[in-house]
Coordinates of C-alpha atoms and ligand atoms in Angstrom, one line a residue:
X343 CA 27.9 51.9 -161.8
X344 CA 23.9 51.8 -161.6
X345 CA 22.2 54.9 -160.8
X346 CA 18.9 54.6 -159.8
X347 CA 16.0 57.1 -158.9
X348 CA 12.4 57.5 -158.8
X349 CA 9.9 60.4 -158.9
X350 CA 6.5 60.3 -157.6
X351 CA 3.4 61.1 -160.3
X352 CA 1.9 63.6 -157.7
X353 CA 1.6 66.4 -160.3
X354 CA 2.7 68.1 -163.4
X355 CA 6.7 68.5 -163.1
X356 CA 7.5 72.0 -162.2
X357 CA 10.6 74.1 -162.2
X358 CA 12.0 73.0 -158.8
X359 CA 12.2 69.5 -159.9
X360 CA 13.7 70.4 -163.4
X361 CA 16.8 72.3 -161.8
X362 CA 16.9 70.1 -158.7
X363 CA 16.4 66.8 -159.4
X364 CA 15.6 65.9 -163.4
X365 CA 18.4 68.2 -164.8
X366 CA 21.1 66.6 -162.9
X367 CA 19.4 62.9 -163.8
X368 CA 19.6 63.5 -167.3
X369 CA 23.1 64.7 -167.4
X370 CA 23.9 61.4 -165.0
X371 CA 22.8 59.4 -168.0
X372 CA 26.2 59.8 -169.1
X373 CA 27.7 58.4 -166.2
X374 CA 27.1 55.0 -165.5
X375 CA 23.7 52.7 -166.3
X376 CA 20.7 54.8 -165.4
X377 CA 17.6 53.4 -164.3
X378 CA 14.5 56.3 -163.6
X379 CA 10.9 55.0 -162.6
X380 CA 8.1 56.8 -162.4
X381 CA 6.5 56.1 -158.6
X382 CA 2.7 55.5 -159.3
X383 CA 2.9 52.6 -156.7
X384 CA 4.5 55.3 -153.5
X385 CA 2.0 58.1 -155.2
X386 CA -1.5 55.6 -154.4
X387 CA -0.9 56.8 -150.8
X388 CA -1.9 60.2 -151.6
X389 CA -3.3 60.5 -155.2
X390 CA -7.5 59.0 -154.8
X391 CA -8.0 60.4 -158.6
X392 CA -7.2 57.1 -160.9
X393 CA -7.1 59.6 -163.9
X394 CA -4.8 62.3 -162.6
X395 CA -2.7 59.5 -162.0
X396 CA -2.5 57.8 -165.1
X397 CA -2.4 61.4 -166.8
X398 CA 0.8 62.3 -164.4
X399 CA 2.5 59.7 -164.8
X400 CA 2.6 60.0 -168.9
X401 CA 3.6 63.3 -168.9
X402 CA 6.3 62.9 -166.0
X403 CA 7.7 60.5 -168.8
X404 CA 6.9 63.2 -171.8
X405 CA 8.6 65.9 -170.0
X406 CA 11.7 63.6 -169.0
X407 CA 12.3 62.7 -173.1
X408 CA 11.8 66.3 -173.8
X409 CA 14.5 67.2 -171.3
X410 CA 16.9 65.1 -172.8
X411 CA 16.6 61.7 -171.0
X412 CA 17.6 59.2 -173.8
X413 CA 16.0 56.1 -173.6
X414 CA 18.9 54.4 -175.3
X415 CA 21.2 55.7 -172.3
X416 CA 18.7 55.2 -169.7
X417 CA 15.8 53.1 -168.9
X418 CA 12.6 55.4 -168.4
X419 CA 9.5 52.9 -166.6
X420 CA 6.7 52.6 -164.5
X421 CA 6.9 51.6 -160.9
X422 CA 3.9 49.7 -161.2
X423 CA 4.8 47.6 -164.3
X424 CA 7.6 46.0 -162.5
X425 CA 6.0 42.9 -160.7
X426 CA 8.1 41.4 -158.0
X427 CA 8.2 45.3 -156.6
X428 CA 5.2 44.4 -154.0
X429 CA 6.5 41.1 -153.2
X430 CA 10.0 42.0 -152.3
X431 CA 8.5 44.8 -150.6
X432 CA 6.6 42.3 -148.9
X433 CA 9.8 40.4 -147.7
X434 CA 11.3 43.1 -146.9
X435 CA 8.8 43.9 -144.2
X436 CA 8.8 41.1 -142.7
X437 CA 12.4 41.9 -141.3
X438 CA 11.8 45.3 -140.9
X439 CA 11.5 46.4 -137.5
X440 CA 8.8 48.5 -136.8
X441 CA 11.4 51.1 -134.6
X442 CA 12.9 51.8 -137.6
X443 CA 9.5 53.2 -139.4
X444 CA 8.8 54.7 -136.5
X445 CA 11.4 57.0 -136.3
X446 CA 11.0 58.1 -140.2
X447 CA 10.5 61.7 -140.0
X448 CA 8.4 61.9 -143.5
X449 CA 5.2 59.6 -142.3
X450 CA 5.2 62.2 -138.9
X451 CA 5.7 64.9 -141.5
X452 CA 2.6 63.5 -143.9
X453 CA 0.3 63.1 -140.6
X454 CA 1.4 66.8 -139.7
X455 CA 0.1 68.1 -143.3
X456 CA -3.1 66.0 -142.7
X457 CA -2.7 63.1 -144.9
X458 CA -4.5 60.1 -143.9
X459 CA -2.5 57.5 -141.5
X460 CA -2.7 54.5 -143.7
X461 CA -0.3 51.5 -143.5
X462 CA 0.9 52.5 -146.8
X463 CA 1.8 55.8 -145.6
X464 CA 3.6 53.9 -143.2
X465 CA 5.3 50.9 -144.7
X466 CA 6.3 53.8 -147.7
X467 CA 10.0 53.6 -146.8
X468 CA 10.0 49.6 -147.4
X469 CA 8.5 49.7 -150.7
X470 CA 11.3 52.8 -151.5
X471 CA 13.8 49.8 -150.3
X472 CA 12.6 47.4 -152.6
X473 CA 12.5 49.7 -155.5
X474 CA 16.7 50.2 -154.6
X475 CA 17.2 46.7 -153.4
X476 CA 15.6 44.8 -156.6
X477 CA 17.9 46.5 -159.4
X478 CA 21.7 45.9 -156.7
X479 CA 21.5 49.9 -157.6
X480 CA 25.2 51.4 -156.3
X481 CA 24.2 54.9 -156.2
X482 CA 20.9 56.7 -155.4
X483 CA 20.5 60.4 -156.0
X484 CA 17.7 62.0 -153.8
X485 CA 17.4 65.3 -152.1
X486 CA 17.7 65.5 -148.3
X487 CA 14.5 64.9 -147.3
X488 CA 15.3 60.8 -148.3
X489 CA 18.2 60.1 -146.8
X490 CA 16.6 58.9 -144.0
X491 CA 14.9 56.4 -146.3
X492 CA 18.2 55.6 -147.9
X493 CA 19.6 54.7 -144.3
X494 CA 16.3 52.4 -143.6
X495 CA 17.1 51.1 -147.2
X496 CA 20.5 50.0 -146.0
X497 CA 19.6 48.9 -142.4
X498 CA 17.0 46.4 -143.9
X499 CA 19.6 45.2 -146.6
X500 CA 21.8 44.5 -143.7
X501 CA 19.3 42.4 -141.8
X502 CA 18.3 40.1 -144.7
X503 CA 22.4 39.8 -145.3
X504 CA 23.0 39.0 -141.8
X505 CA 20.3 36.3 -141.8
X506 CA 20.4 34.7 -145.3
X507 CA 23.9 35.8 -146.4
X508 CA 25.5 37.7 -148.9
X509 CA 21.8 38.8 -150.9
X510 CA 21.8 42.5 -151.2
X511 CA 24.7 44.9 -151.9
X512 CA 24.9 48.3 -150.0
X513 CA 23.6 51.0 -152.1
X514 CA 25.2 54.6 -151.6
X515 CA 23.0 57.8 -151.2
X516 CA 24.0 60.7 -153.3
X517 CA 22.6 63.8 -151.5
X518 CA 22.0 66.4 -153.7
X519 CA 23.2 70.1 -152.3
X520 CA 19.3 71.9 -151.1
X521 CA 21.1 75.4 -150.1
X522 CA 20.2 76.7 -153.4
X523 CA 16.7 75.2 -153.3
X524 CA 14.5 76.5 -156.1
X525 CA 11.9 79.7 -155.0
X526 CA 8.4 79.4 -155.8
X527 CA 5.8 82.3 -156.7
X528 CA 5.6 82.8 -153.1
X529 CA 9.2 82.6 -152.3
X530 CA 9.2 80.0 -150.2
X531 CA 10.3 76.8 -152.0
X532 CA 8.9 76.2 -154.7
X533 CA 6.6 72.6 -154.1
X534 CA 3.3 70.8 -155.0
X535 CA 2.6 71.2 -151.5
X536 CA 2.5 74.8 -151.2
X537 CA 0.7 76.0 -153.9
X538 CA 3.1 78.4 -155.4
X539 CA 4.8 75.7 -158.6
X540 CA 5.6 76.8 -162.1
X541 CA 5.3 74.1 -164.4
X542 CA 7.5 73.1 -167.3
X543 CA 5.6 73.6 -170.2
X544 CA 2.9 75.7 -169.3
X545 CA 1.6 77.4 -172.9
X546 CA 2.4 80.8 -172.9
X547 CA -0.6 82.8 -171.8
X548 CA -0.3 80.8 -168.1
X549 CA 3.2 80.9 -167.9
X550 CA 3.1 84.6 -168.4
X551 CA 0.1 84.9 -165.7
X552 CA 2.1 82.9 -162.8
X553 CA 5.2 85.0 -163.6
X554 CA 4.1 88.0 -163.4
X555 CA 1.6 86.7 -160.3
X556 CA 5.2 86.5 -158.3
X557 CA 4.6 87.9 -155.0
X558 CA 7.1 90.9 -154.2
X559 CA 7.8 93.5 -151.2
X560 CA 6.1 96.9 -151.4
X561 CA 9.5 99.0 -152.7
X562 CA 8.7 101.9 -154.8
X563 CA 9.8 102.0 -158.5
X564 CA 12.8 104.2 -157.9
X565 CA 14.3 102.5 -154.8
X566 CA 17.2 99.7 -154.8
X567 CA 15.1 96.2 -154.7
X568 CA 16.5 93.7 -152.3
X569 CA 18.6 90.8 -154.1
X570 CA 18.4 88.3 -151.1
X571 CA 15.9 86.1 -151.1
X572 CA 14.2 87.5 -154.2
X573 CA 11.8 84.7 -155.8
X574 CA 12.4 86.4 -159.2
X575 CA 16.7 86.6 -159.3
X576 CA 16.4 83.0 -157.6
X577 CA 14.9 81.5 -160.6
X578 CA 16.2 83.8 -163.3
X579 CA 19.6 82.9 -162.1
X580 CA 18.8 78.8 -163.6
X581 CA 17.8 80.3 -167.1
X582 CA 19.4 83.3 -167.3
X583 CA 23.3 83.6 -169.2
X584 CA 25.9 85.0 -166.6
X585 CA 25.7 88.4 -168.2
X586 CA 21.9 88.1 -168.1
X587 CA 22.2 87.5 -164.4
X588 CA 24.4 90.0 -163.7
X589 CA 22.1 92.9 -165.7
X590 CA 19.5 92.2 -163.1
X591 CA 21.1 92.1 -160.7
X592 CA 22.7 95.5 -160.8
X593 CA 19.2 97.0 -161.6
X594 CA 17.8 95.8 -158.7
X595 CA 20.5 97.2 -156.8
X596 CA 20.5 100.6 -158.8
X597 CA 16.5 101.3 -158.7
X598 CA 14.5 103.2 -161.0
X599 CA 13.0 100.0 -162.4
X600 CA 9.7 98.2 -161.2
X601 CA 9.0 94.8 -160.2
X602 CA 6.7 94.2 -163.7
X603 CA 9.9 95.1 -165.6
X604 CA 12.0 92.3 -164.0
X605 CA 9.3 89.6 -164.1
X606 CA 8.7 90.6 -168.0
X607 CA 12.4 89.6 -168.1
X608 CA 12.1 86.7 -166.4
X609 CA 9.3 85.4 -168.3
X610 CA 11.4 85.7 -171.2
X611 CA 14.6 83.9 -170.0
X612 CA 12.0 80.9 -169.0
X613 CA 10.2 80.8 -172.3
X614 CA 13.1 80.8 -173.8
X615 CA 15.4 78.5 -171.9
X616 CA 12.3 76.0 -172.4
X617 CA 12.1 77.1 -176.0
X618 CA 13.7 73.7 -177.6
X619 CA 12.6 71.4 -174.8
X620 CA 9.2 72.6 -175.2
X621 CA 9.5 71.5 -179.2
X622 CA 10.8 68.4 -178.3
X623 CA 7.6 68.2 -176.4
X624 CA 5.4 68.7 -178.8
X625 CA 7.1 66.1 -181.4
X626 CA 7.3 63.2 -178.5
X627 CA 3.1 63.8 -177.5
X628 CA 2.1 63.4 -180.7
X629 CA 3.2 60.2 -181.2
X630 CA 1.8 58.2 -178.1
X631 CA 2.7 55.2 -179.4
X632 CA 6.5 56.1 -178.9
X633 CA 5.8 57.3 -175.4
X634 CA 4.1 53.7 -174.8
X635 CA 7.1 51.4 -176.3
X636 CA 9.8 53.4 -174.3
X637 CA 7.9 52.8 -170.9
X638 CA 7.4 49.2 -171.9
X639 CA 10.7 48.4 -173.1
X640 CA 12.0 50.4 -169.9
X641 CA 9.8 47.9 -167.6
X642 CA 11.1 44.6 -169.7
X643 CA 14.8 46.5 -168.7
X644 CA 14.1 46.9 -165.2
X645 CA 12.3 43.0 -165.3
X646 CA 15.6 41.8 -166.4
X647 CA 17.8 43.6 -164.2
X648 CA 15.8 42.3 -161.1
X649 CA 15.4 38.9 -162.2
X650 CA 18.7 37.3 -160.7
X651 CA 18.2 38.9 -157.9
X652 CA 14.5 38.4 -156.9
X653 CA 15.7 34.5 -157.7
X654 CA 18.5 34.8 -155.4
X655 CA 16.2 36.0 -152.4
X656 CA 13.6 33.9 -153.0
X657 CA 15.8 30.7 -153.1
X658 CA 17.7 31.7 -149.9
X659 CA 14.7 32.4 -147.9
X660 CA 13.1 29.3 -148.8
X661 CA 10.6 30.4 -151.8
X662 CA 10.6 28.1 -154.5
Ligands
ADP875 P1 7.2 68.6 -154.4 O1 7.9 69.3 -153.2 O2 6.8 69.6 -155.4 O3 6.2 67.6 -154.0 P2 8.8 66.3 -154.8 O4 9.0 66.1 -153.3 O5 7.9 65.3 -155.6 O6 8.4 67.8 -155.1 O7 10.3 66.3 -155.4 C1 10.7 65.6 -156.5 C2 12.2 65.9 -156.7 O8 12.4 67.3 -157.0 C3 13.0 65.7 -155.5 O9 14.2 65.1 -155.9 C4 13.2 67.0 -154.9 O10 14.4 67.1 -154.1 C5 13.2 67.9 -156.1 N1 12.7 69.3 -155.8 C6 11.4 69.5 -155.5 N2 11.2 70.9 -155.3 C7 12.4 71.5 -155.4 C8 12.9 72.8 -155.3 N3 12.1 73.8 -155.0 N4 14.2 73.0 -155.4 C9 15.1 72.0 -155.7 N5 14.7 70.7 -155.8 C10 13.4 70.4 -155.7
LIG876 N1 10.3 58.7 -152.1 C1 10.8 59.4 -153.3 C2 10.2 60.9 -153.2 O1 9.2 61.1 -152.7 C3 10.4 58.8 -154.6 C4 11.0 57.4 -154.6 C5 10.3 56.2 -154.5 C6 12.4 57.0 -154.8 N2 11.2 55.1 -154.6 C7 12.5 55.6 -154.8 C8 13.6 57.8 -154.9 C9 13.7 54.9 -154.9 C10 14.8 57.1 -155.1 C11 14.8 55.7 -155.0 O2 10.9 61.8 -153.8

């Protein structure tokens, strides 16, 4: 089975992505052949800073090794260093009706925030396609907000099989489960987008800061806090133990302890769920040579992989 994902260099990976989408990735390392890419490529139609780009995307890769992706289980690469990415992308478009792009609810979504309505913005999904299409990837773990492009995905797949035969096989979505979405500082989902993220690896000055910056209701000191929708038990309850858990929970529901208490223990159960990770870190950035070799040998990986089948489109299509 080939497992394939990507993750768009739009920022610094924050705790949302760990426990919704990098966590899970890492442990399906052990479950079939693995291929993660770093999307610089999708990321150029929002990202105009060429050195927050380059600088994201390095440490997306740092903070993967240190999280226990292990490049001898799964290839780690660059979008950008795998060639043929544009030019199936390319092909692709040319059978792509433009209906179906149309009706993508993420470009309306991005011209809703503001973004700028650029044909890249546009033509996004189709580039996503080739980045499946290229590696005959079975199963693609996203969260919700890309099935849509996982359907496009398999609708343009079906068009270039219909007209040139058997060229592309079917990949599967694996939609990961959103109701327990991770809070941010704000309490509403935790996203670059909104302003309210808590990075991995902040040092511990700043992590303390955002913690204990954790927007909370008024309730006095000795009154029951409310458990349900709580920013602070939503992300304790990803790095606390069980027992942990259950502690604060019953003293939010017994009173008599303050907000400052509870995000003091919070801090804590992040620092230290990060504590080894966060070593890791530290021995993998100071050798950036290692970093380097994994991404490249990653990208000759993925070159491989797509070979055969970039050969076998191009051939029936009349390329070459
Ligand atoms: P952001 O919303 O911060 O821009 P992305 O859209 O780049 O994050 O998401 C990258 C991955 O992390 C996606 O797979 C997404 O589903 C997951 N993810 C992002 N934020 C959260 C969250 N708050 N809870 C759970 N998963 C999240
Ligand atoms: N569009 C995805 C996102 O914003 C990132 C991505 C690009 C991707 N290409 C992909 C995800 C291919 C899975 C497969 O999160």
């Amino acid at each position: 089975m080939r497992i394939l994902s990507g993750i768009q260099p739009t920022g610094l990976p924050h705790l949302g992505n760990y426990f919704g989408m990098m966590k899970s990735a890492i442990e399906l390392q052990e479950k079939g052949e693995a291929l993660y890419f770093i999307a610089d490529l999708h990321a150029l139609t929002t990202v105009r800073d060429a050195e927050a780009l380059r600088h994201n995307t390095r440490e997306i890769a740092i903070d993967f090794l240190a999280c226990g992706l292990d490049p001898k289980k799964a290839c780690l690469f660059r979008q950008s260093d795998i060639t043929c990415i544009p030019e199936l992308s390319w092909i692709l478009s040319t059978v792509t009706p433009m209906g179906l792009l149309e009706r993508c609810h993420s470009y309306k979504d991005k011209l809703a925030k503001g973004l700028h309505a650029s044909l890249g913005l546009f033509s996004y999904p189709v580039l996503m396609a080739a980045d499946i299409l290229a590696y005959d990837s079975d199963v693609v773990p996203v969260g919700r907000d890309q099935k849509q492009h996982l359907e496009v995905t398999r609708d343009i797949a079906v068009k270039i099989n219909e007209l040139y035969g058997d060229i592309f096989k079917l990949p599967q979505s694996m939609i990961r489960d959103e109701s327990a979405a991770i809070p941010g500082t704000d309490g509403a989902k935790m996203s670059k987008s909104y302003g309210n993220t808590v990075e991995l690896f902040l040092e511990e000055a700043p992590l303390r800061k955002k913690i204990m910056a954790i927007q909370t209701d008024s309730t006095p000191v000795e009154s029951p806090k409310p458990v349900e929708g709580s920013a602070i038990l939503g992300i304790y309850r990803h790095v606390a133990s069980s027992t942990d858990y259950a502690d604060m929970e019953t003293d939010f529901l017994a009173g008599g302890k303050g907000y400052g208490d509870f995000k003091k223990r919070l801090f804590a159960g992040v620092w230290e769920y990060f504590a080894p990770m966060r070593a890791e870190r530290v021995r993998i950035a100071s050798d950036p040579g290692e970093v380097d070799h994994i991404l490249n040998e990653g990208a000759k990986r993925a070159t491989e992989i797509a070979a055969p089948v970039m050969d076998r489109l191009r051939k029936a299509i009349g390329l070459r």
